Amino acid sequence: MTNKSETLSFQAEVAKVLDIVIHSLYSNKEIFLRELISNAADACDKLRYAILTHPELAAKTDGFKVTVAPDKKTKTLTVTDNGIGMNRDDLINHLGTIARSGSAEFIKSLSGDKQKDMALIGQFGVGFYASFMVADKVQVRTKKAGDDSGWLWESKGAGNFTITPDKEAPQGTSVILHLTKENDEFLDPFRLRHLIKQYSDFISLPIFLKNDKQEETVNAGSALWMKNKSEVTDTQYKDFYQSISHAFDTPWDTLHFHAEGVIDYTALLFIPTKPPVNLFQPDRKSGLNLYVNQVFIADDVDLVPFWLRFLSGVIDTKDLPLNVSREMLQQTPVLQKIKQGLTKKVLAELKKRAEKPEEYQTFWDSFGIVLKEGLYEPSDVRDEVAELCRFYSTNGEELTTLADYVSRMKKNQEAIYYLTGSDLPTLRQNPQLEGFTSKGIEVLLLTDPIDEFWTNTFPDYKGKKFLAVQQAGAELEKLSDEKPKGEALSKEDADKLIEKIKATLGDEVKDVQTTDRLTKSPMSLVTGAGQMSLNLERLMRAHGQQTAFNSDRILQINPYHPLIHKMAEMEDPADYVRVLFDQTLVVEGEPVKDPARWIEKLTELLLK
Ligand code: ADP
């Protein structure tokens, strides 16, 4: 090993995040301390866990602690822990890149608009990089547990950092902030004491504040979740939530309970108000941390089904050994039992909160899209999840429950009808709804990608199957005696017209049929029975999977429509067919193949 410094560049994304953090999180800059203390406490938890399997690491550790030390002379603030520490690779990987899940999406989602970006950063959690909001230089002196010597990492936050071997670095990590002039308030012990109390009071290891040569413990240090509900204030819950979730919002709901029975555990769960940015990362686990007897074990085990992954909080149990291994965590029935218990509890809470529709809508707007994933796969609680789901429908502007939909069903109606699409206003205009609306039959309007999937796998709601309006056939007739107004084309005329339409459109459509489902529109486009809907195809295309899937397009024409009658009388209706077909594509949200031709033909027809 040489004693030479190496200078390395931050990953490009880090530079971008740093820049935004420094310039836009100003009003909340004091959170840097919370982030550093949280990292320090995590590092101690990690070493404590490592010692369970590698007892030799314990020799040099006499009690875990975090120290916050301001120094007025050097204008530095140092946060020190005797936790796991970092080696050279750790420094490069953890402090030089943003490896956290969701970071790529996060960076893409930054708009350049400071207000908006700030809210996003709040949801992302800036972690270590928050240091650069208050310091123009940051040093990290660290030695990893078990290593012989350590490292000094230094950066001014602009593009690069240096790493130098440091033989004298003590076990653990010190983060040394060289505070800028405007930020010397963070040298004031009074201010620091207040901040530690506010943000980190619940941290279970002692946090010392070093004042001159004296050290005082500042935090209460008792795990908040082990306290009695009656001893915890709303503000304490909120601060705890924000600290463990790196969030800025107030939790929409807080569940704090102790479960006794087969498995003994304590849970403190939060449902956020705003969705965290990495909610749709494929590897996103919930934000739940597993503790055994107040010792941190893991933050990435499945403690709830994936459709409850918006939860954050802490689960603490006595029913696992402290030195539980990863493999054991995956197999133990204890976690399975806890998962069942938590799921039940959360669903019951949601049911209760749903009694106030206005409050529930806040939750639904943020997490309905996730909860609906619970309709997709079989589980014991699938029906309960269905009761908690809300949908827009043709019955007014408000969200409805399935129970209410069913109560409004027509006497002989056997299915729950739905239509999928990309947005509500377009869906409300879809011609496929006409036959339903005119008969007074309600249709659910579904706009989330997941809706394309659960509607095909969800067995039934109270004996009622889900049926896409495009797939509705003869049963629609039975639901109302009302006939469409006017005279239908004769079968012979209709067949002739259909032949001409087919000749004009060629392979753009697989088939042309008449339908009774339209009342106002001359035509509408559907896909064949059992095939992917047009909406799903658009979703696939948006994900770059266009060629593999292409359902048959079927053009349905309305034999009662005056334009259709007109076309049937024409020798050559090709121009009309083209223009109407392109118009149908637009209504459906499909791209028009040749917009210029469409406009040209339309203009010609108008001139006539
Ligand atoms: P996060 O803590 O959310 O992962 P940070 O940017 O705060 O994000 O930290 C990045 C990583 O750097 C941590 O996950 C951890 O691996 C490492 N790290 C930060 N501070 C310390 C510390 N005091 N001791 C050991 N490792 C640390």
CSV table of C-alpha atoms in Angstrom, one decimal, residues 321-571:
chain,number,residue,atom,x,y,z
A,321,PRO,CA,-32.6,-15.7,17.7
A,322,LEU,CA,-30.3,-12.6,17.6
A,323,ASN,CA,-27.9,-14.3,15.3
A,324,VAL,CA,-30.5,-15.2,12.8
A,325,SER,CA,-28.9,-15.8,9.4
A,326,ARG,CA,-30.2,-14.6,6.0
A,327,GLU,CA,-31.0,-18.2,5.0
A,328,MET,CA,-32.9,-18.7,8.2
A,329,LEU,CA,-34.8,-15.5,7.6
A,330,GLN,CA,-36.0,-16.8,4.3
A,331,GLN,CA,-37.3,-20.0,5.8
A,332,THR,CA,-38.5,-19.3,9.2
A,333,PRO,CA,-42.3,-19.6,9.7
A,334,VAL,CA,-42.0,-16.8,12.2
A,335,LEU,CA,-41.8,-14.1,9.5
A,336,GLN,CA,-44.7,-15.8,7.6
A,337,LYS,CA,-46.8,-15.5,10.7
A,338,ILE,CA,-45.8,-11.9,11.3
A,339,LYS,CA,-46.7,-11.2,7.6
A,340,GLN,CA,-50.2,-12.6,8.1
A,341,GLY,CA,-50.7,-10.7,11.2
A,342,LEU,CA,-49.5,-7.4,9.8
A,343,THR,CA,-51.6,-7.8,6.6
A,344,LYS,CA,-54.7,-8.4,8.6
A,345,LYS,CA,-54.1,-5.5,10.8
A,346,VAL,CA,-53.4,-3.1,8.0
A,347,LEU,CA,-56.4,-4.2,6.0
A,348,ALA,CA,-58.7,-3.8,9.0
A,349,GLU,CA,-57.3,-0.3,9.6
A,350,LEU,CA,-57.8,0.7,5.9
A,351,LYS,CA,-61.4,-0.6,6.2
A,352,LYS,CA,-62.0,1.6,9.1
A,353,ARG,CA,-60.4,4.7,7.5
A,354,ALA,CA,-62.4,4.0,4.3
A,355,GLU,CA,-65.6,5.0,6.2
A,356,LYS,CA,-64.5,8.6,5.7
A,357,PRO,CA,-64.4,8.7,1.9
A,358,GLU,CA,-62.7,12.1,1.7
A,359,GLU,CA,-59.8,11.1,3.9
A,360,TYR,CA,-59.6,7.7,2.2
A,361,GLN,CA,-59.3,9.4,-1.2
A,362,THR,CA,-55.9,10.9,-0.2
A,363,PHE,CA,-54.7,7.4,0.5
A,364,TRP,CA,-56.3,6.0,-2.6
A,365,ASP,CA,-54.8,8.7,-4.9
A,366,SER,CA,-51.3,7.8,-3.6
A,367,PHE,CA,-51.4,4.1,-3.2
A,368,GLY,CA,-54.6,2.7,-4.8
A,369,ILE,CA,-52.5,1.7,-7.8
A,370,VAL,CA,-50.3,-0.4,-5.5
A,371,LEU,CA,-53.1,-1.9,-3.5
A,372,LYS,CA,-54.8,-3.1,-6.7
A,373,GLU,CA,-51.8,-5.4,-7.3
A,374,GLY,CA,-53.4,-7.4,-4.5
A,375,LEU,CA,-56.3,-8.2,-6.8
A,376,TYR,CA,-54.0,-9.8,-9.3
A,377,GLU,CA,-52.6,-12.8,-7.4
A,378,PRO,CA,-54.5,-15.4,-5.4
A,379,SER,CA,-54.4,-14.9,-1.6
A,380,ASP,CA,-56.6,-15.3,1.4
A,381,VAL,CA,-57.4,-11.7,1.5
A,382,ARG,CA,-58.1,-11.0,-2.1
A,383,ASP,CA,-61.8,-10.3,-1.5
A,384,GLU,CA,-60.9,-8.0,1.4
A,385,VAL,CA,-58.6,-6.0,-0.9
A,386,ALA,CA,-61.4,-5.8,-3.5
A,387,GLU,CA,-63.6,-4.2,-0.8
A,388,LEU,CA,-61.0,-1.5,-0.3
A,389,CYS,CA,-60.6,-0.7,-3.9
A,390,ARG,CA,-62.2,2.4,-5.5
A,391,PHE,CA,-63.0,3.0,-9.1
A,392,TYR,CA,-64.3,5.7,-11.4
A,393,SER,CA,-67.3,4.8,-13.4
A,394,THR,CA,-70.0,6.2,-15.7
A,395,ASN,CA,-72.1,6.8,-12.7
A,396,GLY,CA,-71.0,10.3,-11.9
A,397,GLU,CA,-67.6,11.8,-11.1
A,398,GLU,CA,-66.9,10.3,-7.8
A,399,LEU,CA,-65.1,7.1,-6.9
A,400,THR,CA,-67.3,4.1,-6.2
A,401,THR,CA,-66.9,0.8,-4.3
A,402,LEU,CA,-67.6,-2.5,-6.0
A,403,ALA,CA,-70.4,-3.0,-3.4
A,404,ASP,CA,-72.1,0.2,-4.6
A,405,TYR,CA,-71.6,-0.8,-8.2
A,406,VAL,CA,-73.3,-4.1,-7.6
A,407,SER,CA,-76.2,-2.4,-5.7
A,408,ARG,CA,-76.8,-0.4,-8.9
A,409,MET,CA,-76.7,-3.3,-11.3
A,410,LYS,CA,-79.7,-4.0,-13.6
A,411,LYS,CA,-82.0,-6.8,-12.6
A,412,ASN,CA,-80.6,-9.4,-15.1
A,413,GLN,CA,-77.1,-8.0,-15.2
A,414,GLU,CA,-74.6,-10.8,-14.6
A,415,ALA,CA,-71.2,-9.1,-15.1
A,416,ILE,CA,-69.4,-6.0,-13.8
A,417,TYR,CA,-68.5,-4.1,-17.0
A,418,TYR,CA,-65.3,-2.1,-17.4
A,419,LEU,CA,-63.4,-0.2,-20.0
A,420,THR,CA,-59.6,0.4,-19.8
A,421,GLY,CA,-57.7,3.3,-21.2
A,422,SER,CA,-55.0,5.8,-20.6
A,423,ASP,CA,-57.0,8.6,-19.0
A,424,LEU,CA,-60.4,9.4,-17.7
A,425,PRO,CA,-61.6,12.1,-20.1
A,426,THR,CA,-60.7,10.0,-23.2
A,427,LEU,CA,-62.4,7.0,-21.7
A,428,ARG,CA,-65.6,8.9,-21.0
A,429,GLN,CA,-65.8,9.7,-24.7
A,430,ASN,CA,-65.2,6.2,-25.9
A,431,PRO,CA,-68.0,5.1,-28.3
A,432,GLN,CA,-68.0,1.6,-26.8
A,433,LEU,CA,-69.8,3.1,-23.8
A,434,GLU,CA,-72.7,4.3,-25.8
A,435,GLY,CA,-74.8,1.2,-25.8
A,436,PHE,CA,-74.3,0.8,-22.0
A,437,THR,CA,-75.0,4.4,-21.2
A,438,SER,CA,-78.2,4.5,-23.3
A,439,LYS,CA,-79.4,1.4,-21.4
A,440,GLY,CA,-78.5,2.9,-18.1
A,441,ILE,CA,-75.8,0.2,-17.4
A,442,GLU,CA,-72.8,1.4,-15.3
A,443,VAL,CA,-69.3,0.8,-16.6
A,444,LEU,CA,-66.1,1.0,-14.5
A,445,LEU,CA,-63.5,3.3,-16.1
A,446,LEU,CA,-60.0,1.9,-15.4
A,447,THR,CA,-56.8,3.9,-16.2
A,448,ASP,CA,-54.0,2.1,-14.4
A,449,PRO,CA,-51.7,-0.3,-16.2
A,450,ILE,CA,-52.4,-3.0,-13.5
A,451,ASP,CA,-56.1,-2.8,-14.4
A,452,GLU,CA,-55.3,-4.7,-17.6
A,453,PHE,CA,-54.1,-7.6,-15.6
A,454,TRP,CA,-56.2,-8.1,-12.5
A,455,THR,CA,-59.4,-7.8,-14.5
A,456,ASN,CA,-58.3,-11.0,-16.3
A,457,THR,CA,-57.3,-13.0,-13.2
A,458,PHE,CA,-59.7,-11.8,-10.5
A,459,PRO,CA,-62.2,-14.6,-10.3
A,460,ASP,CA,-65.4,-12.8,-9.3
A,461,TYR,CA,-66.9,-10.3,-6.9
A,462,LYS,CA,-69.9,-11.7,-5.1
A,463,GLY,CA,-70.4,-14.0,-8.0
A,464,LYS,CA,-70.1,-11.3,-10.6
A,465,LYS,CA,-67.4,-11.7,-13.2
A,466,PHE,CA,-65.5,-8.7,-14.6
A,467,LEU,CA,-66.2,-8.2,-18.3
A,468,ALA,CA,-64.6,-5.7,-20.7
A,469,VAL,CA,-67.4,-3.8,-22.6
A,470,GLN,CA,-65.8,-4.9,-25.9
A,471,GLN,CA,-66.4,-8.5,-25.0
A,472,ALA,CA,-70.0,-8.0,-24.0
A,473,GLY,CA,-72.3,-9.7,-26.5
A,474,ALA,CA,-75.8,-11.0,-26.5
A,475,GLU,CA,-76.3,-10.5,-22.7
A,476,LEU,CA,-76.4,-6.8,-23.3
A,477,GLU,CA,-79.5,-7.2,-25.4
A,478,LYS,CA,-81.2,-9.0,-22.5
A,479,LEU,CA,-80.7,-6.1,-20.2
A,480,SER,CA,-83.0,-3.7,-21.9
A,481,ASP,CA,-85.9,-3.9,-24.3
A,482,GLU,CA,-85.0,-0.5,-25.7
A,483,LYS,CA,-84.1,-0.7,-29.3
A,484,PRO,CA,-81.8,1.7,-31.0
A,485,LYS,CA,-83.6,4.6,-32.6
A,486,GLY,CA,-84.3,4.5,-36.4
A,487,GLU,CA,-84.0,1.8,-38.9
A,488,ALA,CA,-81.1,-0.6,-39.2
A,489,LEU,CA,-79.5,-1.4,-42.6
A,490,SER,CA,-80.8,-4.6,-44.1
A,491,LYS,CA,-78.5,-7.6,-43.7
A,492,GLU,CA,-77.8,-7.6,-47.5
A,493,ASP,CA,-76.9,-3.8,-47.6
A,494,ALA,CA,-74.8,-4.2,-44.5
A,495,ASP,CA,-72.9,-7.1,-46.0
A,496,LYS,CA,-72.2,-5.2,-49.2
A,497,LEU,CA,-70.9,-2.2,-47.3
A,498,ILE,CA,-68.8,-4.4,-45.2
A,499,GLU,CA,-67.1,-5.9,-48.3
A,500,LYS,CA,-66.3,-2.4,-49.5
A,501,ILE,CA,-64.9,-1.3,-46.2
A,502,LYS,CA,-62.7,-4.4,-46.1
A,503,ALA,CA,-61.5,-3.6,-49.6
A,504,THR,CA,-60.5,-0.1,-48.6
A,505,LEU,CA,-58.9,-0.8,-45.3
A,506,GLY,CA,-57.1,-4.0,-46.4
A,507,ASP,CA,-55.0,-5.5,-43.6
A,508,GLU,CA,-55.5,-2.6,-41.2
A,509,VAL,CA,-58.4,-4.5,-39.8
A,510,LYS,CA,-58.9,-8.2,-39.4
A,511,ASP,CA,-62.7,-8.1,-39.7
A,512,VAL,CA,-65.7,-5.7,-40.0
A,513,GLN,CA,-68.9,-6.4,-38.2
A,514,THR,CA,-72.2,-4.6,-37.4
A,515,THR,CA,-72.9,-4.0,-33.7
A,516,ASP,CA,-75.9,-2.8,-31.6
A,517,ARG,CA,-73.5,-1.4,-29.0
A,518,LEU,CA,-73.1,2.0,-30.6
A,519,THR,CA,-75.8,4.6,-30.5
A,520,LYS,CA,-74.1,7.9,-31.4
A,521,SER,CA,-70.9,6.9,-33.3
A,522,PRO,CA,-70.8,5.4,-36.7
A,523,MET,CA,-67.9,3.1,-36.0
A,524,SER,CA,-65.7,1.8,-33.2
A,525,LEU,CA,-62.6,-0.4,-33.0
A,526,VAL,CA,-62.2,-3.4,-30.7
A,527,THR,CA,-59.9,-6.4,-30.5
A,528,GLY,CA,-60.9,-10.0,-30.8
A,529,ALA,CA,-62.3,-12.0,-27.9
A,530,GLY,CA,-59.6,-13.2,-25.5
A,531,GLN,CA,-57.0,-10.9,-27.1
A,532,MET,CA,-55.1,-8.0,-25.6
A,533,SER,CA,-57.0,-4.8,-25.5
A,534,LEU,CA,-55.9,-1.8,-27.6
A,535,ASN,CA,-55.0,-0.1,-24.3
A,536,LEU,CA,-52.7,-2.9,-23.2
A,537,GLU,CA,-51.1,-2.9,-26.7
A,538,ARG,CA,-50.3,0.8,-26.3
A,539,LEU,CA,-48.8,0.1,-22.9
A,540,MET,CA,-46.6,-2.7,-24.4
A,541,ARG,CA,-45.6,-0.4,-27.2
A,542,ALA,CA,-44.7,2.3,-24.7
A,543,HIS,CA,-42.3,-0.3,-23.1
A,544,GLY,CA,-40.8,-1.1,-26.5
A,545,GLN,CA,-42.5,-4.4,-27.0
A,546,GLN,CA,-44.5,-3.6,-30.0
A,547,THR,CA,-43.9,-6.3,-32.5
A,548,ALA,CA,-44.4,-9.4,-30.3
A,549,PHE,CA,-48.0,-8.6,-29.6
A,550,ASN,CA,-50.6,-7.4,-32.1
A,551,SER,CA,-54.2,-8.4,-31.5
A,552,ASP,CA,-56.7,-8.6,-34.3
A,553,ARG,CA,-58.4,-5.3,-34.9
A,554,ILE,CA,-62.1,-5.6,-35.5
A,555,LEU,CA,-64.0,-2.6,-36.8
A,556,GLN,CA,-67.6,-2.4,-35.6
A,557,ILE,CA,-70.1,-0.3,-37.6
A,558,ASN,CA,-73.4,1.1,-36.3
A,559,PRO,CA,-76.2,0.0,-38.8
A,560,TYR,CA,-78.5,2.6,-37.4
A,561,HIS,CA,-76.2,5.6,-38.1
A,562,PRO,CA,-77.3,7.9,-41.0
A,563,LEU,CA,-73.7,8.1,-42.2
A,564,ILE,CA,-73.5,4.4,-42.5
A,565,HIS,CA,-76.8,4.4,-44.4
A,566,LYS,CA,-75.4,7.1,-46.7
A,567,MET,CA,-72.3,5.1,-47.3
A,568,ALA,CA,-74.3,2.0,-48.1
A,569,GLU,CA,-76.0,3.9,-50.9
A,570,MET,CA,-72.7,5.0,-52.5
A,571,GLU,CA,-71.1,3.2,-55.3
